[in-house]
Coordinates of C-alpha atoms in Angstrom, one line a residue:
X1 CA -22.4 -50.5 -30.2
X2 CA -22.2 -47.3 -28.2
X3 CA -19.6 -47.1 -25.4
X4 CA -20.8 -45.9 -22.0
X5 CA -18.4 -44.3 -19.7
X6 CA -18.2 -45.6 -16.1
X7 CA -18.4 -42.8 -13.6
X8 CA -18.0 -43.7 -10.0
X9 CA -20.2 -42.2 -7.3
X10 CA -17.1 -40.4 -5.8
X11 CA -16.2 -38.9 -9.2
X12 CA -19.8 -37.8 -9.7
X13 CA -20.0 -36.3 -6.2
X14 CA -16.6 -34.5 -6.7
X15 CA -17.8 -33.1 -10.1
X16 CA -21.0 -32.0 -8.6
X17 CA -19.2 -30.3 -5.7
X18 CA -16.8 -28.5 -8.1
X19 CA -19.8 -27.2 -10.1
X20 CA -21.4 -26.0 -6.8
X21 CA -18.2 -24.2 -5.8
X22 CA -17.8 -22.6 -9.2
X23 CA -21.4 -21.5 -9.1
X24 CA -20.9 -20.0 -5.7
X25 CA -17.8 -18.2 -6.9
X26 CA -19.7 -16.8 -9.8
X27 CA -22.5 -15.8 -7.5
X28 CA -20.1 -14.1 -5.2
X29 CA -18.5 -12.1 -8.0
X30 CA -21.8 -11.1 -9.4
X31 CA -22.8 -9.8 -5.9
X32 CA -19.6 -7.8 -5.6
X33 CA -20.1 -4.1 -6.4
X34 CA -18.3 -2.7 -9.4
X35 CA -16.1 -0.5 -7.2
X36 CA -14.8 -3.5 -5.3
X37 CA -14.3 -5.5 -8.5
X38 CA -12.1 -2.7 -9.9
X39 CA -9.8 -2.8 -6.8
X40 CA -9.8 -6.7 -6.8
X41 CA -8.7 -6.9 -10.4
X42 CA -5.9 -4.4 -9.8
X43 CA -4.7 -6.1 -6.7
X44 CA -4.7 -9.6 -8.3
X45 CA -2.7 -8.2 -11.2
X46 CA 0.1 -6.6 -9.0
X47 CA 0.3 -8.4 -5.7
X48 CA 2.2 -11.5 -7.1
X49 CA 5.1 -9.1 -7.9
X50 CA 5.1 -7.4 -4.5
X51 CA 7.9 -8.8 -2.2
X52 CA 9.0 -8.5 1.4
X53 CA 12.5 -7.3 2.0
X54 CA 14.4 -8.2 5.1
X55 CA 17.7 -6.4 5.6
X56 CA 20.6 -7.0 7.9
X57 CA 22.4 -3.7 8.4
X58 CA 26.1 -3.2 8.8
X59 CA 27.5 -2.3 12.2
X60 CA 28.0 1.4 13.0
X61 CA 30.0 2.9 15.8
X62 CA 27.3 5.4 16.5
X63 CA 24.6 2.8 17.0
X64 CA 26.5 0.1 18.9
X65 CA 28.2 -3.0 17.9
X66 CA 25.2 -5.1 17.1
X67 CA 24.0 -5.1 13.4
X68 CA 20.6 -3.6 12.9
X69 CA 17.7 -5.1 11.0
X70 CA 15.1 -3.5 8.8
X71 CA 12.1 -4.7 6.8
X72 CA 10.4 -3.1 3.9
X73 CA 8.6 -3.8 0.6
X74 CA 9.5 -3.8 -3.0
X75 CA 8.1 -4.8 -6.4
X76 CA 9.6 -6.8 -9.3
X77 CA 9.8 -4.8 -12.5
X78 CA 11.3 -7.4 -15.0
X79 CA 11.3 -11.1 -15.6
X80 CA 15.0 -11.1 -14.8
X81 CA 14.4 -10.2 -11.2
X82 CA 15.1 -6.5 -10.9
X83 CA 13.3 -5.1 -7.8
X84 CA 12.5 -1.5 -6.9
X85 CA 12.4 -0.4 -3.3
X86 CA 13.4 2.6 -1.2
X87 CA 16.9 3.6 -0.7
X88 CA 16.5 3.9 3.1
X89 CA 15.3 0.3 3.2
X90 CA 18.6 -1.2 1.9
X91 CA 21.0 1.6 3.0
X92 CA 24.1 0.1 4.8
X93 CA 22.9 -3.4 4.0
X94 CA 25.0 -6.3 4.9
X95 CA 22.6 -9.0 3.6
X96 CA 19.3 -8.7 1.8
X97 CA 16.6 -11.4 1.8
X98 CA 13.6 -11.2 -0.5
X99 CA 10.5 -13.2 0.2
X100 CA 8.1 -13.7 -2.6
X101 CA 4.3 -14.2 -2.2
X102 CA 4.6 -17.8 -3.3
X103 CA 6.7 -18.6 -0.3
X104 CA 10.1 -18.7 -2.0
X105 CA 13.1 -16.8 -0.7
X106 CA 16.1 -15.3 -2.4
X107 CA 19.3 -13.5 -1.5
X108 CA 19.4 -10.2 -3.3
X109 CA 22.3 -8.0 -4.3
X110 CA 22.1 -4.2 -4.6
X111 CA 22.2 -2.7 -8.0
X112 CA 22.2 1.0 -7.1
X113 CA 20.5 3.6 -5.0
X114 CA 19.6 7.2 -5.3
X115 CA 19.1 8.9 -1.8
X116 CA 17.9 12.1 -3.5
X117 CA 14.7 10.3 -4.6
X118 CA 14.8 7.6 -1.9
X119 CA 14.8 5.0 -4.8
X120 CA 16.9 1.8 -5.0
X121 CA 17.1 -1.2 -7.2
X122 CA 18.2 -4.7 -6.1
X123 CA 18.2 -8.0 -8.0
X124 CA 17.4 -11.6 -7.4
X125 CA 18.4 -14.3 -9.9
X126 CA 16.0 -16.6 -11.6
X127 CA 13.7 -16.8 -14.6
X128 CA 10.3 -15.5 -15.7
X129 CA 9.4 -13.6 -12.5
X130 CA 6.0 -12.1 -12.4
X131 CA 6.5 -8.4 -12.7
X132 CA 4.7 -5.0 -12.7
X133 CA 4.7 -2.1 -15.2
X134 CA 5.0 1.6 -14.5
X135 CA 2.2 3.9 -15.3
X136 CA 2.4 7.7 -15.8
X137 CA 2.1 9.7 -12.5
X138 CA 1.9 12.8 -14.7
X139 CA -1.7 11.8 -15.5
X140 CA -2.8 11.6 -11.9
X141 CA -5.5 13.9 -10.6
X142 CA -6.3 15.0 -7.1
X143 CA -9.1 12.8 -5.8
X144 CA -8.2 9.8 -7.9
X145 CA -8.4 6.4 -6.3
X146 CA -5.1 4.7 -5.5
X147 CA -4.1 1.4 -3.9
X148 CA -1.1 0.6 -1.8
X149 CA 0.3 -2.9 -1.4
X150 CA 3.1 -3.8 1.0
X151 CA 4.1 -5.7 4.1
X152 CA 3.5 -3.5 7.2
X153 CA 4.9 -5.0 10.4
X154 CA 5.6 -8.2 8.4
X155 CA 2.0 -8.8 7.4
X156 CA 2.6 -9.8 3.7
X157 CA 0.5 -8.5 0.8
X158 CA -1.5 -6.0 2.8
X159 CA -3.8 -3.8 0.7
X160 CA -5.0 -0.4 1.6
X161 CA -6.9 2.2 -0.5
X162 CA -7.2 5.9 -0.6
X163 CA -7.2 8.9 -2.9
X164 CA -4.5 11.3 -4.2
X165 CA -4.6 14.1 -1.7
X166 CA -2.2 16.4 -3.5
X167 CA 0.4 16.4 -6.2
X168 CA 3.8 18.0 -6.7
X169 CA 4.7 18.0 -3.0
X170 CA 8.2 18.5 -1.7
X171 CA 9.5 16.6 1.4
X172 CA 12.8 15.8 3.1
X173 CA 14.1 12.3 2.7
X174 CA 15.7 10.2 5.4
X175 CA 19.1 11.5 4.4
X176 CA 18.0 15.1 4.7
X177 CA 17.7 15.7 1.0
X178 CA 14.7 17.4 -0.5
X179 CA 12.5 15.2 -2.8
X180 CA 10.4 17.1 -5.2
X181 CA 7.3 15.9 -7.2
X182 CA 6.0 13.7 -4.3
X183 CA 2.4 12.3 -4.4
X184 CA 0.5 12.8 -1.2
X185 CA -2.2 10.2 -0.5
X186 CA -4.4 9.1 2.4
X187 CA -4.0 5.4 1.7
X188 CA -2.9 4.1 5.1
X189 CA 0.8 3.1 5.4
X190 CA 2.7 1.7 8.3
X191 CA 6.4 0.7 8.9
X192 CA 7.2 -2.1 6.4
X193 CA 5.2 -0.4 3.6
X194 CA 8.3 1.5 2.5
X195 CA 9.3 0.6 -1.0
X196 CA 6.0 -1.0 -2.0
X197 CA 4.0 0.1 -5.0
X198 CA 1.2 2.7 -5.1
X199 CA -1.0 1.6 -8.0
X200 CA -4.0 2.9 -10.0
X201 CA -7.1 0.9 -10.8
X202 CA -5.5 -0.4 -14.0
X203 CA -2.8 -2.2 -12.0
X204 CA 0.0 0.2 -13.0
X205 CA 2.6 1.4 -10.6
X206 CA 2.2 5.2 -10.3
X207 CA 4.4 5.7 -7.2
X208 CA 6.8 4.2 -4.7
X209 CA 5.5 4.4 -1.1
X210 CA 8.1 6.3 0.8
X211 CA 7.1 8.0 4.0
X212 CA 4.4 8.8 6.6
X213 CA 4.0 11.4 9.2
X214 CA 3.6 9.3 12.3
X215 CA 1.9 12.0 14.4
X216 CA -0.8 12.6 11.8
X217 CA -3.5 10.5 10.1
X218 CA -3.8 10.1 6.4
X219 CA -0.6 11.9 5.5
X220 CA 1.4 9.5 3.4
X221 CA 3.8 10.1 0.5
X222 CA 5.1 8.3 -2.6
X223 CA 7.7 9.2 -5.2
X224 CA 5.9 9.6 -8.6
X225 CA 6.5 7.0 -11.2
X226 CA 7.5 9.5 -13.9
X227 CA 10.6 10.3 -11.8
X228 CA 11.0 6.8 -10.4
X229 CA 11.1 5.1 -13.8
X230 CA 13.8 7.5 -15.0
X231 CA 15.9 6.9 -11.9
X232 CA 15.4 3.2 -12.0
X233 CA 16.6 3.1 -15.6
X234 CA 19.8 5.0 -14.7
X235 CA 20.4 2.8 -11.7
X236 CA 20.2 -0.4 -13.8
X237 CA 22.4 0.9 -16.6
X238 CA 24.9 3.0 -14.6
X239 CA 24.5 2.1 -10.9
X240 CA 23.9 5.8 -10.0
X241 CA 22.1 8.9 -11.2
X242 CA 24.0 12.1 -12.2
X243 CA 21.9 15.1 -12.2
X244 CA 22.0 18.9 -12.0
X245 CA 20.5 21.2 -9.4
X246 CA 19.3 24.8 -9.2
X247 CA 19.3 25.2 -5.4
X248 CA 15.6 25.7 -5.1
X249 CA 12.5 23.7 -4.0
X250 CA 9.0 24.1 -5.5
X251 CA 5.7 22.5 -6.0
X252 CA 3.3 22.1 -9.0
X253 CA 0.5 24.6 -9.1
X254 CA -2.4 25.4 -11.5
X255 CA -2.1 28.8 -13.1
X256 CA -5.1 31.2 -13.3
X257 CA -6.7 31.4 -16.8
X258 CA -6.0 35.1 -17.0
X259 CA -2.3 34.5 -16.5
X260 CA -2.0 31.7 -19.1
X261 CA -3.9 33.9 -21.6
X262 CA -2.0 37.1 -20.9
X263 CA 1.3 35.3 -21.3
X264 CA 0.2 33.1 -24.2
X265 CA 1.2 29.9 -22.3
X266 CA 0.7 26.4 -23.7
X267 CA 0.3 24.9 -20.3
X268 CA -1.8 26.0 -17.4
X269 CA 0.6 24.6 -14.8
X270 CA 3.9 25.6 -13.4
X271 CA 6.4 25.2 -10.5
X272 CA 6.0 27.6 -7.6
X273 CA 9.3 28.3 -5.9
X274 CA 8.7 28.1 -2.2
X275 CA 12.2 27.7 -0.9
X276 CA 15.7 28.8 -1.9
X277 CA 17.6 25.8 -0.6
X278 CA 21.1 27.1 -1.6
X279 CA 21.3 30.8 -2.4
X280 CA 24.8 30.3 -3.7
X281 CA 23.5 28.4 -6.7
X282 CA 21.1 30.9 -8.1
X283 CA 20.9 34.7 -8.5
X284 CA 18.3 35.7 -6.0
X285 CA 18.1 39.1 -7.6
X286 CA 16.5 37.4 -10.6
X287 CA 14.8 34.4 -9.1
X288 CA 13.2 34.2 -5.7
X289 CA 10.4 32.6 -3.7
X290 CA 7.0 33.2 -5.2
X291 CA 8.2 33.0 -8.8
X292 CA 6.8 30.3 -11.0
X293 CA 9.0 28.3 -13.4
X294 CA 7.2 27.6 -16.7
X295 CA 10.0 26.8 -19.1
X296 CA 13.6 25.5 -18.8
X297 CA 16.2 25.1 -21.5
X298 CA 13.6 25.7 -24.3
X299 CA 11.2 23.0 -22.9
X300 CA 7.9 23.8 -21.3
X301 CA 7.7 22.4 -17.8
X302 CA 4.4 22.3 -16.1
X303 CA 5.3 20.1 -13.1
X304 CA 8.1 19.3 -10.7
X305 CA 8.5 16.0 -12.4
X306 CA 8.9 17.6 -15.9
X307 CA 11.5 20.0 -14.5
X308 CA 13.4 17.2 -12.8
X309 CA 13.7 15.3 -16.0
X310 CA 15.3 18.3 -17.7
X311 CA 17.8 18.8 -14.9
X312 CA 20.1 16.0 -16.2
X313 CA 23.8 15.7 -16.5
X314 CA 23.9 17.4 -19.9
X315 CA 23.2 20.9 -18.4
X316 CA 25.7 20.7 -15.6
X317 CA 27.8 23.9 -15.7
X318 CA 26.0 25.3 -18.7
X319 CA 24.2 28.6 -18.8
X320 CA 20.6 28.0 -20.0
X321 CA 17.5 30.1 -20.3
X322 CA 14.7 29.7 -17.8
X323 CA 11.3 31.3 -18.2
X324 CA 9.5 32.4 -15.0
X325 CA 6.4 34.2 -14.0
X326 CA 7.2 37.1 -11.7
X327 CA 4.0 38.6 -10.3
X328 CA 2.1 37.0 -13.2
X329 CA 4.3 38.4 -15.9
X330 CA 6.7 36.2 -18.0
X331 CA 10.4 36.9 -17.6
X332 CA 13.5 35.2 -19.0
X333 CA 16.5 34.6 -16.7
X334 CA 19.8 32.8 -17.1
X335 CA 20.8 30.0 -14.7
X336 CA 23.8 27.7 -14.4
X337 CA 22.9 24.4 -12.9
X338 CA 25.6 22.6 -10.9
X339 CA 26.0 18.8 -10.2
X340 CA 23.7 17.7 -7.5
X341 CA 25.5 16.3 -4.5

């Protein structure tokens, strides 16, 4: 004898309603244009790992007796709860509260910070946190679509989009130090976005949102992931970053084809020196503004990020060869990097 399942009217109606909702969701997705679907997928992948950071600042004599407060954003990079944010967000922190998108809150402890790149790492304790992954900012192209996620003015998980406006910019950080290899984007940012991720359409973090120019529109900046990932690794393992410096500032440029062919170069990019920050650190009779760095310590460097990674603690105080283009002609000069302060 065949058994017949008893289904109540309420169960049937609920099932029918669920099927209707699912059908509507499928219809909505099918009606969404491919451009929007690409952004939606990236946001759904990353936003669960984007956190709000609320900081109580230590008292300072210069700013009165009352402790200050600050808010910013950050993103979890490991299941163990390591979070990347900006150095200026947690600087002088007395207490750090982290609010996750699921409504849970944690007290965080600082792991390390690097004012030279405005990068910091903090940590919350727990298990199996949803986390993001770094992409390669070295593969970005001007005009590429990027997405910023953060908590401007306390509005959690706010999403804005834009394009890469320029690459290899230099800018001064909150501490007055020059940051090289910065991504310029027109994805709108506001106070509270600092420390949040700039991502590509694959849902990879390709930058840390760092600064805006308040008087302008569409001038926003992010530290590239190629540098940020290196710095974050050093902060987690050593609590600080020890690096060398040449006393110059530059930006990535594309070299004319005739220059690359004439000098038999393997890369069509280089670092244009636009400022001598500290003349005492470099021989200005050999290296000056307008020169283009193409090779450092026997390694081809085609961008500010690539040069930055070569300026590590191993070359501090050592005399190394550096190849430059002076008026389009390759020259070899000797430099002695010092420890960056």
